[in-house]
Short mmCIF file of N, CA, C and O in Angstrom, two decimals:
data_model
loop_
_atom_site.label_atom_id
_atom_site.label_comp_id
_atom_site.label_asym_id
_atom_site.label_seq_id
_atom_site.Cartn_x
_atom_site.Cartn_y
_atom_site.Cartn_z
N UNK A 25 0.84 -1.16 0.00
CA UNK A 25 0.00 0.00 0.00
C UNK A 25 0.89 1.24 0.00
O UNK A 25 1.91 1.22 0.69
N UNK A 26 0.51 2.54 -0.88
CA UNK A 26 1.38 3.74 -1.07
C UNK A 26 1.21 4.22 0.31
O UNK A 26 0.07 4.04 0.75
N UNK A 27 2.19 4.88 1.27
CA UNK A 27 2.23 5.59 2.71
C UNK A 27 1.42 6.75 2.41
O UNK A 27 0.83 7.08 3.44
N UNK A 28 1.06 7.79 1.09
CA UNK A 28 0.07 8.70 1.28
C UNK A 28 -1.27 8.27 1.52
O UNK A 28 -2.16 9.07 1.78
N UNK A 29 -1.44 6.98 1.45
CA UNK A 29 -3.15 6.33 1.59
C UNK A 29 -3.30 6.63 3.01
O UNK A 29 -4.45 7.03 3.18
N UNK A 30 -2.59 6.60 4.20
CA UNK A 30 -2.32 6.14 5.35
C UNK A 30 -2.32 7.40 5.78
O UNK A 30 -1.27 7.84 6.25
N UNK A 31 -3.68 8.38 5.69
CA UNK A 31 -4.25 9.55 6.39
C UNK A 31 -4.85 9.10 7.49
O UNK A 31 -5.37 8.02 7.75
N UNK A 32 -4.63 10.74 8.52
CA UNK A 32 -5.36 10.61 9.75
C UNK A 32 -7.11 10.11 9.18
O UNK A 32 -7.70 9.21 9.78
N UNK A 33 -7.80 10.91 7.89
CA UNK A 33 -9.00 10.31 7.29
C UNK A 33 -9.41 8.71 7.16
O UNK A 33 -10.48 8.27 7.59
N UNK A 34 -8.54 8.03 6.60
CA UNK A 34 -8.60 6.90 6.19
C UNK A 34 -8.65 6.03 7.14
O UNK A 34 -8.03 6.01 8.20
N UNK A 35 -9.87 4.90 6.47
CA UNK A 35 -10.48 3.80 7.66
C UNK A 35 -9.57 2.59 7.07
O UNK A 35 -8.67 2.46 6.24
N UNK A 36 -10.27 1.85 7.89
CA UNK A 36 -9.05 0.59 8.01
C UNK A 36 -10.00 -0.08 6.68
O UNK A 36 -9.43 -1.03 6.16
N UNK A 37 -11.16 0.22 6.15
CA UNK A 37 -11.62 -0.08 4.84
C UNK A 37 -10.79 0.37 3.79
O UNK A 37 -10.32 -0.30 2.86
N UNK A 38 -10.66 1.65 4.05
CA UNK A 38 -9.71 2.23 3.06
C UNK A 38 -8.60 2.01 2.61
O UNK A 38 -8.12 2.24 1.50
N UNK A 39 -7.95 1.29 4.04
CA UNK A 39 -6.54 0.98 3.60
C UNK A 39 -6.16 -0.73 3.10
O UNK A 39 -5.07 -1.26 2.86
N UNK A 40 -7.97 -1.41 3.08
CA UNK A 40 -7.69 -2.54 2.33
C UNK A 40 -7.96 -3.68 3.83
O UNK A 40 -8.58 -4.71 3.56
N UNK A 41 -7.58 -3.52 5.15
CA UNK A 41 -7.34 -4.18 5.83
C UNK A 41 -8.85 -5.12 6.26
O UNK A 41 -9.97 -4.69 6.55
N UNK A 42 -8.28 -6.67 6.15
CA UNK A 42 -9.34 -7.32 6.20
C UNK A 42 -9.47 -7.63 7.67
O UNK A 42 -8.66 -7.22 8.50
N UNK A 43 -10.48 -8.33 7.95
CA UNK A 43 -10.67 -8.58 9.72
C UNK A 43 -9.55 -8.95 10.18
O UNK A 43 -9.07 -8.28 11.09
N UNK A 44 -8.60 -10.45 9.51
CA UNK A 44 -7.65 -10.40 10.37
C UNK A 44 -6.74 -9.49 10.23
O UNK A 44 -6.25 -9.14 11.30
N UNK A 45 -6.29 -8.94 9.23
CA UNK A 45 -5.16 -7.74 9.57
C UNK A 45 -5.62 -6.95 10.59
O UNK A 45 -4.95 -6.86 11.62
N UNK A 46 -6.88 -6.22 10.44
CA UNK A 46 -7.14 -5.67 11.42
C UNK A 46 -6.83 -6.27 13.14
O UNK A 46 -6.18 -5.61 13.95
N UNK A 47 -7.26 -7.23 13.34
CA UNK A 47 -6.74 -8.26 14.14
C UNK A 47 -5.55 -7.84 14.83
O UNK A 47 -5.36 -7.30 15.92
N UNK A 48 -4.75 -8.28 13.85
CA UNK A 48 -3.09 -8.06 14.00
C UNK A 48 -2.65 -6.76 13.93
O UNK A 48 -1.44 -6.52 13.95
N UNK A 49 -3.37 -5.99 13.87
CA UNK A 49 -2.86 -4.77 13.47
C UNK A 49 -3.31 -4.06 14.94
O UNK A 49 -2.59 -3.12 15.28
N UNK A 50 -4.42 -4.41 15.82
CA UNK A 50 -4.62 -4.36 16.98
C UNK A 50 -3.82 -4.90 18.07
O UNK A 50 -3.41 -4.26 19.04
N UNK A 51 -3.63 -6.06 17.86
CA UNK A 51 -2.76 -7.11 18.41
C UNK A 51 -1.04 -6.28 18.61
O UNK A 51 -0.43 -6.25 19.67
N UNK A 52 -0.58 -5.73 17.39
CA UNK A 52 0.46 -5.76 17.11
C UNK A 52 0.34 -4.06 17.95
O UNK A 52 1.39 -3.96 18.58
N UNK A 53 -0.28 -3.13 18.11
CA UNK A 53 -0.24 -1.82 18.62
C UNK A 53 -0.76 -2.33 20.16
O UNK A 53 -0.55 -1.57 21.10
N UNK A 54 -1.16 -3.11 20.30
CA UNK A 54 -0.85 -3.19 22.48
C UNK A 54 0.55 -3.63 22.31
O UNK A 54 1.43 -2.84 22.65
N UNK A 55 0.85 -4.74 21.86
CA UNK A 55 2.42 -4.80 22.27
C UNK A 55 3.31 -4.50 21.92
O UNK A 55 4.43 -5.00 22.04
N UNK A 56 2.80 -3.15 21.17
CA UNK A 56 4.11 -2.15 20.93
C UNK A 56 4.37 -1.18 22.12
O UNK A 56 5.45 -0.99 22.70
N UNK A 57 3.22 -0.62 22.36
CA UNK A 57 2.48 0.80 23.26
C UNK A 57 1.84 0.21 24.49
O UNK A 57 1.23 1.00 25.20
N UNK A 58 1.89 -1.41 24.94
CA UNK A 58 1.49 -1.90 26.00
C UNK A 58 0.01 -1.52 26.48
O UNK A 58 -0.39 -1.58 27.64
N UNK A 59 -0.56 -1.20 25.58
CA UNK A 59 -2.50 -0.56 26.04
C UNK A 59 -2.88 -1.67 25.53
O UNK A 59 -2.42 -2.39 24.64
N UNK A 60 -4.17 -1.74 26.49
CA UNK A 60 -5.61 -2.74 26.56
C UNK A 60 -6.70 -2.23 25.45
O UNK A 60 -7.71 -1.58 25.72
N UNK A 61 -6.19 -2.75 23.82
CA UNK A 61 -7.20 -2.33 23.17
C UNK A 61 -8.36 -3.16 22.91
O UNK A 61 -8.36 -4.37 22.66
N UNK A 62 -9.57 -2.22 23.01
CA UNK A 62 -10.60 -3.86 22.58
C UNK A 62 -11.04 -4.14 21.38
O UNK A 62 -11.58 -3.38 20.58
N UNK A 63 -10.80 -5.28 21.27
CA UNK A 63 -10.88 -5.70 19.58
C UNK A 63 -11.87 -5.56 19.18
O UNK A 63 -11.91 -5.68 17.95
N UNK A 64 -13.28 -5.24 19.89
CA UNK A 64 -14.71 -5.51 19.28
C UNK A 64 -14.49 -4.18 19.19
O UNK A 64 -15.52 -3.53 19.37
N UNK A 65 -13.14 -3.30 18.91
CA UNK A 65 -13.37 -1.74 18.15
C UNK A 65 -12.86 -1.68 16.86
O UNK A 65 -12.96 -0.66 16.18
N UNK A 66 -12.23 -2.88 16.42
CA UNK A 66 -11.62 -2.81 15.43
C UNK A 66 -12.36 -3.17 14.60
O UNK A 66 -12.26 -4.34 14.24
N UNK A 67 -13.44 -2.27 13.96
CA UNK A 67 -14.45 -2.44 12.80
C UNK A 67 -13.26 -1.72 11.25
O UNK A 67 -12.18 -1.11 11.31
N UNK A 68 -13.92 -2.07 10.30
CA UNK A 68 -13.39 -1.19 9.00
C UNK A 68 -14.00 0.35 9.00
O UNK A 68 -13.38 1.11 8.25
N UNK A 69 -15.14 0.94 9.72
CA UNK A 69 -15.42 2.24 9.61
C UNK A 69 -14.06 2.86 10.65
O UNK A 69 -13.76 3.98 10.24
N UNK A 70 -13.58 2.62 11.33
CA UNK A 70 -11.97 3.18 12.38
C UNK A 70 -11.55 3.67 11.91
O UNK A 70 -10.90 3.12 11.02
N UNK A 71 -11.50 5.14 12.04
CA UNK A 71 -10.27 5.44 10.96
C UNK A 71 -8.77 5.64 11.92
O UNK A 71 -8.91 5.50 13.13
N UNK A 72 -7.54 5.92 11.48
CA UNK A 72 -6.29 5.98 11.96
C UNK A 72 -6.37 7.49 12.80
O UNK A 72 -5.87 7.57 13.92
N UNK A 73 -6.87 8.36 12.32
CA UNK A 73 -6.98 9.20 13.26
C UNK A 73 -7.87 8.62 14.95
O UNK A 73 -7.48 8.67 16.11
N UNK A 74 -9.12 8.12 14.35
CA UNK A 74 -9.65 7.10 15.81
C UNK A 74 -8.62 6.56 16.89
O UNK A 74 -8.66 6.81 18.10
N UNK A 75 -7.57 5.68 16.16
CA UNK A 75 -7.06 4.83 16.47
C UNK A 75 -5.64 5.42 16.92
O UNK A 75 -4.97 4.78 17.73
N UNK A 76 -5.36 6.13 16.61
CA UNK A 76 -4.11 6.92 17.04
C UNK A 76 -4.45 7.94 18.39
O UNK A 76 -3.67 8.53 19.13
N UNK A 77 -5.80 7.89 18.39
CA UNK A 77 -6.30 9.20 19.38
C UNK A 77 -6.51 7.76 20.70
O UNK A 77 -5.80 7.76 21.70
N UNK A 78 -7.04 7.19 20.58
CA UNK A 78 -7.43 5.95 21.55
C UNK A 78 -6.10 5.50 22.05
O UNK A 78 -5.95 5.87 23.22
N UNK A 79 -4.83 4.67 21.46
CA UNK A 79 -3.93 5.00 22.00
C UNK A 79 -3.50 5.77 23.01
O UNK A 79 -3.41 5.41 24.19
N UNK A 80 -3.22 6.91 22.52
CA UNK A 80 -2.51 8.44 22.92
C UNK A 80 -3.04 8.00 24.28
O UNK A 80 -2.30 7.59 25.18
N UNK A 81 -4.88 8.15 24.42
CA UNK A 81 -5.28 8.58 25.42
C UNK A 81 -5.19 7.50 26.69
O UNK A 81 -5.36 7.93 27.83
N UNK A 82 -4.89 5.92 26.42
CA UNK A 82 -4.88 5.15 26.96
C UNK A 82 -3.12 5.40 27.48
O UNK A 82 -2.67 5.09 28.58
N UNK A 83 -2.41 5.98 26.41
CA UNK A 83 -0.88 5.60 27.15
C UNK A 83 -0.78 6.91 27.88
O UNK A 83 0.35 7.18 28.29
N UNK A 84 -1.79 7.84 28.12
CA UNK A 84 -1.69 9.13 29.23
C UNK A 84 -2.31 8.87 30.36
O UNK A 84 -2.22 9.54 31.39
N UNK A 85 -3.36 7.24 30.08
CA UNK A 85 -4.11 7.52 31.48
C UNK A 85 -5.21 7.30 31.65
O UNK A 85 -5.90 6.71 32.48
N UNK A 86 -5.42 8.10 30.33
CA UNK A 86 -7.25 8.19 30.28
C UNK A 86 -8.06 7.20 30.17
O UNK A 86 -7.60 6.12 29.78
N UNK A 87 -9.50 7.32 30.49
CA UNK A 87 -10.18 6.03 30.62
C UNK A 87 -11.03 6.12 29.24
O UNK A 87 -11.28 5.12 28.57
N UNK A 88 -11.25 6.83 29.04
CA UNK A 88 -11.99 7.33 27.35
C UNK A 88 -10.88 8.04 26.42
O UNK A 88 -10.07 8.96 26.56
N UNK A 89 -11.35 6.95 25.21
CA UNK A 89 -10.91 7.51 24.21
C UNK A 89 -10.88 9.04 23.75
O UNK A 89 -11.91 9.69 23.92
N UNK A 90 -9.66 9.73 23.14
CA UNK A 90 -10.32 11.02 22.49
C UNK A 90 -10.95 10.89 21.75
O UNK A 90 -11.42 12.00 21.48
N UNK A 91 -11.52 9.81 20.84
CA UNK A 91 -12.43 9.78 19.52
C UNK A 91 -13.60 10.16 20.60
O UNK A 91 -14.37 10.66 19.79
N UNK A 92 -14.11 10.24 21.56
CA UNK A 92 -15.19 9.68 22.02
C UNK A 92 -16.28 8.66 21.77
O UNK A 92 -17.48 8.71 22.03
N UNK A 93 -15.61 7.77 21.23
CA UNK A 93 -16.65 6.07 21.09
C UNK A 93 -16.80 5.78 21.98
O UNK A 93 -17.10 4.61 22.18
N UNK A 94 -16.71 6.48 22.77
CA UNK A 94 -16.82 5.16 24.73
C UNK A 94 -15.50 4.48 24.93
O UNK A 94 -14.42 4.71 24.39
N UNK A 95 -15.81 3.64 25.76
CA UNK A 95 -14.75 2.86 26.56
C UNK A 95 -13.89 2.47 25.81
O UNK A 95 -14.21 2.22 24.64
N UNK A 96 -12.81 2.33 26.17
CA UNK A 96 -11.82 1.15 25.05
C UNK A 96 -11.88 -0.44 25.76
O UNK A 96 -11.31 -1.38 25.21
#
């Protein structure tokens, strides 16, 4: 996949990723960044901005996401 596809915009539809990548692609960002992500968030509407903000907010502390979807 070209690295300009790979906008804060772009969903994990967009970037092609099927359930299991997505999967792994969840899998593979807790045990990079050590956060409790929950997989029943890893739909194809997510976009990387979502998912970069959920992070962030889990490795500061927070109990809610900045996307505001609710819980992680």
């Amino acid at each position: 996949m070209p690295a300009d596809l790979a906008t804060p915009a772009a969903t994990l539809a967009d970037l092609e990723l099927d359930s299991l990548a997505t999967v792994e692609l969840y899998v593979t960002l807790q045990e990079h960044w050590g956060v409790p992500l929950d997989d029943n968030d890893a739909t194809p509407d997510r976009t990387v901005e979502e998912i970069t903000r959920t992070v962030t907010a889990l490795l500061s502390g927070q109990n809610q996401p900045a996307s505001g979807r609710g819980a992680v």
